CSV table of C-alpha atoms (C1' of nucleotides) in Angstrom, one decimal:
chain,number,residue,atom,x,y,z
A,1,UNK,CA,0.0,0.0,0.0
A,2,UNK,CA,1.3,3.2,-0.9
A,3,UNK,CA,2.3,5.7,1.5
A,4,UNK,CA,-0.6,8.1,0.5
A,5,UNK,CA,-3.0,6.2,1.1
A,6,UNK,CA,-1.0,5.1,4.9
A,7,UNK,CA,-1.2,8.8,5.5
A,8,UNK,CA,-5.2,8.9,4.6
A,9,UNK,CA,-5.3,6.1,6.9
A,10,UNK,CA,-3.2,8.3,9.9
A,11,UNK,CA,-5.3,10.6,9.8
A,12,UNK,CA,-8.5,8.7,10.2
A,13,UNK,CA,-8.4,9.2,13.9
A,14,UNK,CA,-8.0,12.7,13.4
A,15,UNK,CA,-6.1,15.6,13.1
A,16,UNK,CA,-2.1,15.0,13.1
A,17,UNK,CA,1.2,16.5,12.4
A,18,UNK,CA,3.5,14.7,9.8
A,19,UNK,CA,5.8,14.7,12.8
A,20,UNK,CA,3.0,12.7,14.3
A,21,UNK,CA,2.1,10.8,11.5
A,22,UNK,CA,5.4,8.8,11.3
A,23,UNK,CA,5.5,7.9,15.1
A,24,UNK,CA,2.4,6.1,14.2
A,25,UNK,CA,4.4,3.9,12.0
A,26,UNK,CA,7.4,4.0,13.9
A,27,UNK,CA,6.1,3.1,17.8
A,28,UNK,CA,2.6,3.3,17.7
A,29,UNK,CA,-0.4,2.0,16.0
A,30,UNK,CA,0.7,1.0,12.9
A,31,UNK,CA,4.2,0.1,14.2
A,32,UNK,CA,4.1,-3.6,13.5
A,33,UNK,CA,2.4,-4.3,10.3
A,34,UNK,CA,3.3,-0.9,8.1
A,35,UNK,CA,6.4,1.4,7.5
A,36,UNK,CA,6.3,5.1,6.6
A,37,UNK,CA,9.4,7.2,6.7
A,38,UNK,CA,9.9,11.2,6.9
A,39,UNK,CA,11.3,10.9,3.5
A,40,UNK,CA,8.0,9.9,1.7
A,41,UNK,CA,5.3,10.8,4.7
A,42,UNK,CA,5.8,14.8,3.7
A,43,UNK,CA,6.1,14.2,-0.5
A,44,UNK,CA,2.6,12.3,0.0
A,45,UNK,CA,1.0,15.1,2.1
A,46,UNK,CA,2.2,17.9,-0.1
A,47,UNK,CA,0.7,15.8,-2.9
A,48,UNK,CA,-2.7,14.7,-1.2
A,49,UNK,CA,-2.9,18.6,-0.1
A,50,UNK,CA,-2.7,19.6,-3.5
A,51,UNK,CA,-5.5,16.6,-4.6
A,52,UNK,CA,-7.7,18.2,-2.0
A,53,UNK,CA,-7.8,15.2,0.1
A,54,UNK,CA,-6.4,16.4,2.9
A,55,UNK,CA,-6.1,20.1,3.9
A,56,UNK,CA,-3.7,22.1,6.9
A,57,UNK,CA,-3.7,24.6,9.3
A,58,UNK,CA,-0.5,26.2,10.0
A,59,UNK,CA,0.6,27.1,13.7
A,60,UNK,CA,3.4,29.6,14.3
A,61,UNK,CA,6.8,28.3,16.3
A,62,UNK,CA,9.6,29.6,17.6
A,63,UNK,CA,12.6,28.5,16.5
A,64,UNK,CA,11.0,26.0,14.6
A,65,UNK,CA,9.1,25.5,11.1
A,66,UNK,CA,5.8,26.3,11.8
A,67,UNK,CA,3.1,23.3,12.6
A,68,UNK,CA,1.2,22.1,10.1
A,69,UNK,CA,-1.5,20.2,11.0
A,70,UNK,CA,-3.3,18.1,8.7
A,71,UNK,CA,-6.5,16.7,8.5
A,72,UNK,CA,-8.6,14.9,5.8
A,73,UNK,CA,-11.2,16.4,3.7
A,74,UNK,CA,-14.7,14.6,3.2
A,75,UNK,CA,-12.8,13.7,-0.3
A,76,UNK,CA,-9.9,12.2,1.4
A,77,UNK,CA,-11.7,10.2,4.1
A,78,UNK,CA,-14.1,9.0,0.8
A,79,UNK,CA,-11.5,7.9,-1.1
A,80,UNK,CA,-9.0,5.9,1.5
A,81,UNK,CA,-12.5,4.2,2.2
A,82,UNK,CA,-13.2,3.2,-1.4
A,83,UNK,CA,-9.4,2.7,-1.9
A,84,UNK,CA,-9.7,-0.3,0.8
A,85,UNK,CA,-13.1,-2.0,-0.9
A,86,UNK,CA,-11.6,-1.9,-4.0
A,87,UNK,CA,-7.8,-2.9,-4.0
A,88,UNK,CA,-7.0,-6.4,-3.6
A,89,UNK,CA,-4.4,-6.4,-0.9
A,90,UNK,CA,-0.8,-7.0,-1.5
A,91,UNK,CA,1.1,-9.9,-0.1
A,92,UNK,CA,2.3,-9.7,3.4
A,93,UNK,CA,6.2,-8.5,2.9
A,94,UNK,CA,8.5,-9.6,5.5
A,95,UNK,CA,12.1,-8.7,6.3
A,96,UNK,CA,14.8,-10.6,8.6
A,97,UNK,CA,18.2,-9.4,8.8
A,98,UNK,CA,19.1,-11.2,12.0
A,99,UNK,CA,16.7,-14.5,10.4
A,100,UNK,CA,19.0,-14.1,6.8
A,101,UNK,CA,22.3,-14.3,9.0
A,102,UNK,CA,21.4,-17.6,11.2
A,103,UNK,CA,20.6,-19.1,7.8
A,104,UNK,CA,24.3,-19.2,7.6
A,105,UNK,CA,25.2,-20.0,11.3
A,106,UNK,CA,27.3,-22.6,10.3
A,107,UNK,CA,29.7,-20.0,9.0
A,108,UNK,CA,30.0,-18.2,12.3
A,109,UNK,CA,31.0,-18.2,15.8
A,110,UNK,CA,28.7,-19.3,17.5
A,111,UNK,CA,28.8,-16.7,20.5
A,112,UNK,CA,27.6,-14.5,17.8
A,113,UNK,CA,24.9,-16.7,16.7
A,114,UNK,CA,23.8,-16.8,20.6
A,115,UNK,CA,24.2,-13.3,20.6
A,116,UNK,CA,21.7,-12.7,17.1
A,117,UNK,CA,18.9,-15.1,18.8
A,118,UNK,CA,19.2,-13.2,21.6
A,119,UNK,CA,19.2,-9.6,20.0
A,120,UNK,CA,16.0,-11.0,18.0
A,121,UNK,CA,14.4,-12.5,21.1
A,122,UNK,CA,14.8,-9.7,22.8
A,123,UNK,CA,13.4,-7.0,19.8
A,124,UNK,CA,10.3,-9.4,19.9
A,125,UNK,CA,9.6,-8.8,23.4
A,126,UNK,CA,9.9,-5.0,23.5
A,127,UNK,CA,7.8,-5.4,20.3
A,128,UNK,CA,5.0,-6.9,22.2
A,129,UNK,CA,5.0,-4.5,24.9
A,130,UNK,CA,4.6,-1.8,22.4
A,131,UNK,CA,2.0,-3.2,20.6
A,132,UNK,CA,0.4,-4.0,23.9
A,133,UNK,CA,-3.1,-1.9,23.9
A,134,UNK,CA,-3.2,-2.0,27.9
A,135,UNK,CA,0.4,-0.8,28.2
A,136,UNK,CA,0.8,2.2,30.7
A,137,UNK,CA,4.1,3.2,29.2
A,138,UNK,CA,2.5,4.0,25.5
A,139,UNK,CA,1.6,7.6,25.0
A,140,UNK,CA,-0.8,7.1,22.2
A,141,UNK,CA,-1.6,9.4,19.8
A,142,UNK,CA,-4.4,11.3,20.8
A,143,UNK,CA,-4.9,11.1,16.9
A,144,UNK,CA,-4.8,7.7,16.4
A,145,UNK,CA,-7.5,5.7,15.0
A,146,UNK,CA,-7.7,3.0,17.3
A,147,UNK,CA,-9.7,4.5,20.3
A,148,UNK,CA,-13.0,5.9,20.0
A,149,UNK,CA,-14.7,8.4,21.8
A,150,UNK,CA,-14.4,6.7,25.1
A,151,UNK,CA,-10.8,5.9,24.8
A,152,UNK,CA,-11.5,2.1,24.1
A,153,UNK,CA,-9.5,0.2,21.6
A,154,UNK,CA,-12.1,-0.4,18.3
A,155,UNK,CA,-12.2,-4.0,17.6
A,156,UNK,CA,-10.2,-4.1,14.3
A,157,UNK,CA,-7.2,-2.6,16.1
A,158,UNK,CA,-7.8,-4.9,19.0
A,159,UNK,CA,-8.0,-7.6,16.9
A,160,UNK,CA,-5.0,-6.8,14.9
A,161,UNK,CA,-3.0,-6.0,17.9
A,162,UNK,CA,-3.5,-9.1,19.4
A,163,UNK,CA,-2.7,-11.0,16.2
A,164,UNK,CA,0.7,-8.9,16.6
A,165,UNK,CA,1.7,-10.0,19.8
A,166,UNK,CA,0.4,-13.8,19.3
A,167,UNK,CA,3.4,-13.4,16.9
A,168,UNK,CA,5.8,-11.8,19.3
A,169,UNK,CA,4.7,-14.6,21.5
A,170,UNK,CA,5.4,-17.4,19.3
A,171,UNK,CA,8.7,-15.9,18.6
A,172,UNK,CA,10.0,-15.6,21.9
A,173,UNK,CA,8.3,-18.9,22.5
A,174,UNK,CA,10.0,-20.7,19.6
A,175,UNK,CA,13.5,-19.5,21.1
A,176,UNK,CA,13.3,-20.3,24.0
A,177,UNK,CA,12.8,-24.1,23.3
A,178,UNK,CA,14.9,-24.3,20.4
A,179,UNK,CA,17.9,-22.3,21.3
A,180,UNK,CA,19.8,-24.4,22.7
A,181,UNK,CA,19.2,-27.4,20.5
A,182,UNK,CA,20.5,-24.8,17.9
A,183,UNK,CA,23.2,-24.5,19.1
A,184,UNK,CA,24.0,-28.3,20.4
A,185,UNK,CA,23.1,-29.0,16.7
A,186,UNK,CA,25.8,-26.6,15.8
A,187,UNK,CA,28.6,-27.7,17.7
A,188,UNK,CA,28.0,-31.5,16.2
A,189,UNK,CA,27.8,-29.9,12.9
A,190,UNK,CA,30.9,-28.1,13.4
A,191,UNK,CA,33.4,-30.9,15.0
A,192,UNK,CA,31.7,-33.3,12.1
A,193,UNK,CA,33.7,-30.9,9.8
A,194,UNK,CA,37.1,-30.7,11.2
B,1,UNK,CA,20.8,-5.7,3.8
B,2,UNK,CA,21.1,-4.7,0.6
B,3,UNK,CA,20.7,-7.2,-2.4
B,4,UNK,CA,24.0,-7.4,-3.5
B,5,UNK,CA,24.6,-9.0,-0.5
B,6,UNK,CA,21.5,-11.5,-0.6
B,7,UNK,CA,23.0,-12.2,-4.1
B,8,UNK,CA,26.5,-13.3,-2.5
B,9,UNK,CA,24.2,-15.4,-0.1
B,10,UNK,CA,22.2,-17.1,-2.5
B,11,UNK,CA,24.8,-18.2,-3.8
B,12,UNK,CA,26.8,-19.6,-0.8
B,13,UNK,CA,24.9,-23.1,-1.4
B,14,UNK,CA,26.4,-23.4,-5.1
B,15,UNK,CA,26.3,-22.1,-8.9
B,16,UNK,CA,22.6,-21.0,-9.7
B,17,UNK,CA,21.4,-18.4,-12.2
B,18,UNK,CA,19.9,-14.9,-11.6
B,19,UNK,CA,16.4,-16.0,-12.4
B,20,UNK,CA,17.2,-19.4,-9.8
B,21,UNK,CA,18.3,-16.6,-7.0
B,22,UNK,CA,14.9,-15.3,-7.8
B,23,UNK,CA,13.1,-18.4,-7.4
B,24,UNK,CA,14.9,-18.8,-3.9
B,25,UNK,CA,13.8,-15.1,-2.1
B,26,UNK,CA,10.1,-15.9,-4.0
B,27,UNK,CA,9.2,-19.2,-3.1
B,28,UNK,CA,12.5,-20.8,-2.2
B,29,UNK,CA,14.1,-21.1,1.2
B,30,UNK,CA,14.4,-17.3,1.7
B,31,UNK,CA,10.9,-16.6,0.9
B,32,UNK,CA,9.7,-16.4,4.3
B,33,UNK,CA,12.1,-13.4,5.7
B,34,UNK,CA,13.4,-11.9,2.7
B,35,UNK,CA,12.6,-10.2,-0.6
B,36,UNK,CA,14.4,-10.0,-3.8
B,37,UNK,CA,12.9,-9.1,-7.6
B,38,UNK,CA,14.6,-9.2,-10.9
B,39,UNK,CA,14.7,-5.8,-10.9
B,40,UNK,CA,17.4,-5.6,-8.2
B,41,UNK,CA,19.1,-8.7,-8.5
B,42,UNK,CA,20.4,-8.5,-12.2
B,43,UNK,CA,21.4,-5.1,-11.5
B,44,UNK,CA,23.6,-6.3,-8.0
B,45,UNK,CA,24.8,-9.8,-10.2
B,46,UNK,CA,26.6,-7.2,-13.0
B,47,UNK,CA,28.1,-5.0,-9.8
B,48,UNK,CA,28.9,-7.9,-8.0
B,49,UNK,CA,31.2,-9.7,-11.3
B,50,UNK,CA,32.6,-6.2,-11.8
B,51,UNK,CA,33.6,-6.1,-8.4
B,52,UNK,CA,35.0,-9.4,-8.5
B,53,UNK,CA,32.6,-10.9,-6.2
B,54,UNK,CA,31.1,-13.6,-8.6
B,55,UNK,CA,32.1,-15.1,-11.6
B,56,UNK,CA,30.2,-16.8,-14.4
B,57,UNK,CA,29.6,-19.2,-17.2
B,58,UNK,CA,27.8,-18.7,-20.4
B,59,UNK,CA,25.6,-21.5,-22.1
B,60,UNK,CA,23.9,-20.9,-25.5
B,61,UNK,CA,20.5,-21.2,-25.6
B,62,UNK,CA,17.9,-21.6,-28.7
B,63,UNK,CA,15.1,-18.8,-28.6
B,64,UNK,CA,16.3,-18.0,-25.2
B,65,UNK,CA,18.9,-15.2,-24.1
B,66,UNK,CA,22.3,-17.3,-23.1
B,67,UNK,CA,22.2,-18.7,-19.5
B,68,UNK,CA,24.5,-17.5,-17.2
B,69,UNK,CA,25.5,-19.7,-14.3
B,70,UNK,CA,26.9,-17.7,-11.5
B,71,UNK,CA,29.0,-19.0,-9.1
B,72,UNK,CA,30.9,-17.0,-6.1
B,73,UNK,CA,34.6,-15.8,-5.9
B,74,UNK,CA,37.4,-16.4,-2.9
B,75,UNK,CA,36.8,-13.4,-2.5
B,76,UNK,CA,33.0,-13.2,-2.9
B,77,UNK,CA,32.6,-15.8,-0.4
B,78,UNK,CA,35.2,-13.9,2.5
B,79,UNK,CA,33.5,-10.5,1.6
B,80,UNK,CA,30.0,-12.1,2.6
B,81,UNK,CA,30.8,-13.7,5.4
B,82,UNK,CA,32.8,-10.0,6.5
B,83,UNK,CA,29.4,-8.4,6.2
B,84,UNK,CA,27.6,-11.0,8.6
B,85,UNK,CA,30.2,-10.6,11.0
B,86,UNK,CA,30.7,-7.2,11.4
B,87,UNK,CA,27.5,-5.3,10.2
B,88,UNK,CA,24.7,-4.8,13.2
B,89,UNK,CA,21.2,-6.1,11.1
B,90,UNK,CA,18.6,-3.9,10.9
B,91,UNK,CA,15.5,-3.9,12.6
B,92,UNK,CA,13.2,-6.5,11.0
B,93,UNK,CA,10.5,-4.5,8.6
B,94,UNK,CA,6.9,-6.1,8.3
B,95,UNK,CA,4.2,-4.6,6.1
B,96,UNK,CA,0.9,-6.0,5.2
B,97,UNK,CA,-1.9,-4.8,3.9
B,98,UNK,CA,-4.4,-6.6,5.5
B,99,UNK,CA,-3.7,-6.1,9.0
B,100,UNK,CA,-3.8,-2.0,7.8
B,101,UNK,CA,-7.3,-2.6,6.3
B,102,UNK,CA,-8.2,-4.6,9.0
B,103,UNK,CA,-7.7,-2.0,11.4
B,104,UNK,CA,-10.1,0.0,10.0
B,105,UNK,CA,-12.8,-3.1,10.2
B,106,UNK,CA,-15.5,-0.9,11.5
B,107,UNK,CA,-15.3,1.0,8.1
B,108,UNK,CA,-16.2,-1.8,5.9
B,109,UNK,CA,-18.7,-4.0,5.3
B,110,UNK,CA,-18.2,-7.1,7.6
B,111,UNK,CA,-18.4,-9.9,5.0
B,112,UNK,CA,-15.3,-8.0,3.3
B,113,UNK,CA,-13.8,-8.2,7.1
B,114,UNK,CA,-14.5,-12.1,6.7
B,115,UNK,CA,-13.1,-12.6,3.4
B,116,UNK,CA,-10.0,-10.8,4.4
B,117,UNK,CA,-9.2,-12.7,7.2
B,118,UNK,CA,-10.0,-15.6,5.4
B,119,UNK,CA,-7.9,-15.0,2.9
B,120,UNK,CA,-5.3,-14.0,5.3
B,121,UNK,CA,-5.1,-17.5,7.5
B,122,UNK,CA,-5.0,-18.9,4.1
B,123,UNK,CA,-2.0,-16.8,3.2
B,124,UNK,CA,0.0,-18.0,6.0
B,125,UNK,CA,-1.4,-22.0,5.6
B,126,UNK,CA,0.0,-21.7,2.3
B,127,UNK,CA,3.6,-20.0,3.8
B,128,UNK,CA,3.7,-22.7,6.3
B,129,UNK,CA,3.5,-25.5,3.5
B,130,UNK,CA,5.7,-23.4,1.5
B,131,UNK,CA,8.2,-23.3,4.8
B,132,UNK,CA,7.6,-27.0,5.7
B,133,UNK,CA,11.8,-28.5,4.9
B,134,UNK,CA,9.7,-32.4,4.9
B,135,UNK,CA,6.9,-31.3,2.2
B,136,UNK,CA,7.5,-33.2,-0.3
B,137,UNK,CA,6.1,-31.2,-3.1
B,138,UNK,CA,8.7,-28.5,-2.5
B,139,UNK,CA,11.5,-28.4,-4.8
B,140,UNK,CA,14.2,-26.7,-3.7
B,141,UNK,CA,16.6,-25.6,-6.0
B,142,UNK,CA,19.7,-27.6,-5.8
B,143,UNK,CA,21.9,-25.3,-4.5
B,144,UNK,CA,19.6,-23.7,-2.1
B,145,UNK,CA,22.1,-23.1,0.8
B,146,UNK,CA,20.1,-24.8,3.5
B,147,UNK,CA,21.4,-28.6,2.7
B,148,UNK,CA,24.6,-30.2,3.5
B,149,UNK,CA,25.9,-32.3,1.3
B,150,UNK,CA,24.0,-35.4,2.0
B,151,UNK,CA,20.6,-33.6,1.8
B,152,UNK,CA,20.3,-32.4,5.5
B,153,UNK,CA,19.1,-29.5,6.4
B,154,UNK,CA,21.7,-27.7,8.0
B,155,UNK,CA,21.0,-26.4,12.0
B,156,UNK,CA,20.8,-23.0,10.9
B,157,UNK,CA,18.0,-23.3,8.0
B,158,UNK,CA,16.2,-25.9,10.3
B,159,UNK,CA,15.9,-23.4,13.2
B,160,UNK,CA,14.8,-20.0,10.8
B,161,UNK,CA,12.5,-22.9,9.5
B,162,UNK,CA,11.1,-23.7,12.5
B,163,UNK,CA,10.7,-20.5,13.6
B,164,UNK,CA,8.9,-19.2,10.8
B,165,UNK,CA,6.5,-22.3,10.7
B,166,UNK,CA,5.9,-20.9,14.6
B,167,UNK,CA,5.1,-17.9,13.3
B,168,UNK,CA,2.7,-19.2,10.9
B,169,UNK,CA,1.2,-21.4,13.1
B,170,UNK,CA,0.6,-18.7,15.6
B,171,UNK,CA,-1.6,-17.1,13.0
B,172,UNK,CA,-3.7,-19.7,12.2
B,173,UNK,CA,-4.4,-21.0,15.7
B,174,UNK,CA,-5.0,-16.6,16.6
B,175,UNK,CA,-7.7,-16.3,14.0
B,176,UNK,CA,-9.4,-19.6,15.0
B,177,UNK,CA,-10.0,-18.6,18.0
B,178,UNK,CA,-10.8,-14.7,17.7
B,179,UNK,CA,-12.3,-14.4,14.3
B,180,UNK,CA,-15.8,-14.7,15.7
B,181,UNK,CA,-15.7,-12.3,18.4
B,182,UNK,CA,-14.1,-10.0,16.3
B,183,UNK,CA,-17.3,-10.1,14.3
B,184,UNK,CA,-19.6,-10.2,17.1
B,185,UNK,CA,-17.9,-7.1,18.7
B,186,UNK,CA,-18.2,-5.3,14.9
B,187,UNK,CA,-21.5,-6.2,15.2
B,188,UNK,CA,-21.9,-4.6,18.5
B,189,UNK,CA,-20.0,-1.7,17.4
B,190,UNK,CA,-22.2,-0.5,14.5
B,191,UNK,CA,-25.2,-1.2,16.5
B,192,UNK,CA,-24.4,1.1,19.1
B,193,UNK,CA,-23.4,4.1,16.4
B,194,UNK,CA,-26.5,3.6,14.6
C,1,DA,C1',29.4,20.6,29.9
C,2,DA,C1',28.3,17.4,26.6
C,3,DC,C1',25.5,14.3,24.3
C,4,DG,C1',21.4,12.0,22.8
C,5,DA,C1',16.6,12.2,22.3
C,6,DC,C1',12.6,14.9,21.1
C,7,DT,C1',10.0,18.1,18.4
C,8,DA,C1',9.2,20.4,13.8
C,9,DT,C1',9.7,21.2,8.6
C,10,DA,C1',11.7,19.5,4.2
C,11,DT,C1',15.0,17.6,0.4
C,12,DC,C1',17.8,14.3,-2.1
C,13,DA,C1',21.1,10.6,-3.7
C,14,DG,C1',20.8,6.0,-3.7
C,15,DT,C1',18.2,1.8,-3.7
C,16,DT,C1',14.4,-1.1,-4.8
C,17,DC,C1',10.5,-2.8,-7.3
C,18,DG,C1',7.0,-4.0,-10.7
C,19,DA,C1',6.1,-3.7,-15.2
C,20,DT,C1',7.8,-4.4,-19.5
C,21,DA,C1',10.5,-6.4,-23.5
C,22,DT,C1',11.9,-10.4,-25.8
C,23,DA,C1',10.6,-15.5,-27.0
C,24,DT,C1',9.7,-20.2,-26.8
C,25,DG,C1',7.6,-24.5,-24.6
C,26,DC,C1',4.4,-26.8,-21.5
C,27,DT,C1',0.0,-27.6,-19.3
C,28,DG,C1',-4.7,-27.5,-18.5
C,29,DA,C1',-9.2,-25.7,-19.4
C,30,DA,C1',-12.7,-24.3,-22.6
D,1,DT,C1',-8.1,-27.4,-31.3
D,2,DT,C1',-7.2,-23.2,-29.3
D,3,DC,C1',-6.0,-20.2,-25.8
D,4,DA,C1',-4.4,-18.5,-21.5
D,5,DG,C1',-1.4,-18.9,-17.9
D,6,DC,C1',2.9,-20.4,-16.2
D,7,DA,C1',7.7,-21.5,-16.6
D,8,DT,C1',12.3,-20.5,-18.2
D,9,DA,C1',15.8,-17.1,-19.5
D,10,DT,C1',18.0,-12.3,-20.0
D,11,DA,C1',17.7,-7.3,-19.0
D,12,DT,C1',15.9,-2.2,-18.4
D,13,DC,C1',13.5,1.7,-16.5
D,14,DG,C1',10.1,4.9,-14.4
D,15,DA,C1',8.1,5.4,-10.1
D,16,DA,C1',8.3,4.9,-5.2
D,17,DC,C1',10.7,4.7,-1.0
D,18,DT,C1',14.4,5.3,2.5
D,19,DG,C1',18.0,7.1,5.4
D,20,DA,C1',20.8,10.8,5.9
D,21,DT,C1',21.0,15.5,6.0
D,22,DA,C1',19.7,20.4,6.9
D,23,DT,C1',17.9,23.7,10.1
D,24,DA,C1',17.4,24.7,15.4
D,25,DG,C1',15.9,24.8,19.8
D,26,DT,C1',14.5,22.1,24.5
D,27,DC,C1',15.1,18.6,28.0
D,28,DG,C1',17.2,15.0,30.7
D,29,DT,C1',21.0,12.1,31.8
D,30,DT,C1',25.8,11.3,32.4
DNA sequence: AACGACTATATCAGTTCGATATATGCTGAA
DNA sequence: TTCAGCATATATCGAACTGATATAGTCGTT
């Protein structure tokens, strides 16, 4: 999905900065199923600005660029509606540096490859905290769109968050039984090769 | 990591071809935490033989552009195994399409809800077959990198294997048991805004 | 005091991808 | 029998995206 149409998403839940709209993708709602970087957030809202699907109010700073704060028009909210009916959704894209590297454990020391699984176990766990809907650390948003007027997680966001962390949990699961037959495995492997 | 450096690590099992390296990041024994298209990986296979990296051999073909078998250098080979040591790997990067829509459920109608999710536990039933190193209609490409000599899979590809299966089985078994209440709750959730 | 993180806007060089081009053979459905 | 889709091969390119950078202050920790 485009990054347009991620930003006509953000801004769903309401007003938000672009500042704002990329810690949505970066540690909050969005944080563990989509990416949107600074580099193509503002390009997309200068361009859905000039579409008329989204429109700005700027706020004078100090010291600073002025705010903008964006929001969508009745076009732009019409359109990221129709654009989810009517696009057949890509396939799930998934990147693993750390996953990649133990591919190849054979070829390293194995401290190291005890140091990746934990590195990843670890990024999994803090990954589940943040995704966590009833965690007092997160600072929401106010603008999200998860929440409605009560402050209560909608039930597609709830769904989906919980979907994120039964994935964080079978990770860290997964490790924890299987790290060290890893690396038992690995040790036989390597002395059958000398 | 950059796909010059999947390149070198596709071909750490043996000689292969850039449309075989293809086949190994699309359905192969990358597939699952990885991503490489043509478009990049012819590109990175010229840089890569200018660079000394990779070598390779020409066959002539009838009604077919030559084949070029690829194969990795001394130096190739030391250069990848370099970057695995010494470079930190990125955060993992995860972007789907239906978990975005989804979390806008309450938008849409709810048998589109359904039918995504359907199609979304199917998605990852199909990536667990595809994962599966004892499914016997997978035919991995003779010199994927995952098997030792004898046909094993080696400890590294068994446990990224594993793991990803976890994964996949995670999903299934959450949208088993959650599916339904997330409908009832949509329900719910429209009744009370009507 | 220094440094890193945070809050704000924005740009750009480099990288990546999906579509396209070329062209045949194979397979299954209509 | 015909046709469409897939497989097997190489490669390119326009469009999209990212990470670093620029600008510049505030705040908290070491």
């Amino acid at each position: 999905m485009d990054v347009r149409t991620l930003c006509l998403g953000a801004l769903m839940g309401g007003e938000a900065t672009g500042y704002e709209i990329r810690k949505m993708f970066e540690d909050g709602p969005f944080s563990h199923f989509q990416i949107a970087s600074l580099g193509s957030i503002y390009p997309a809202l200068t361009k859905l600005t000039q579409d008329g699907l989204v429109t700005f109010v700027e706020h004078e700073q100090e010291n600073r660029p002025d705010k903008k704060i964006y929001r969508l028009t009745s076009d732009g909210r019409q359109k990221f509606i129709r654009t989810l009916l009517q696009n057949r959704p890509a396939e799930d894209r998934y990147r693993s540096d750390i996953l990649f590297t133990l591919t190849f454990a054979e070829e390293l020391p194995i401290e190291l490859t005890e140091a990746l699984i934990d590195e990843f176990s670890v990024r999994y766990e803090t990954m589940n905290n943040l995704i966590d809907p009833n965690n007092p650390d997160k600072d929401d948003c106010a603008s999200g769109p998860g929440r409605d007027d009560d402050g209560n997680i909608k039930p597609g966001c709830k769904f989906v968050a919980g979907l994120g962390q039964a994935m964080c949990d079978a990770t860290v699961k997964f490790i924890k039984d299987n790290k060290q037959d890893l690396i038992k495995d690995l040790k036989t492997f390597k002395s059958n090769k000398s």
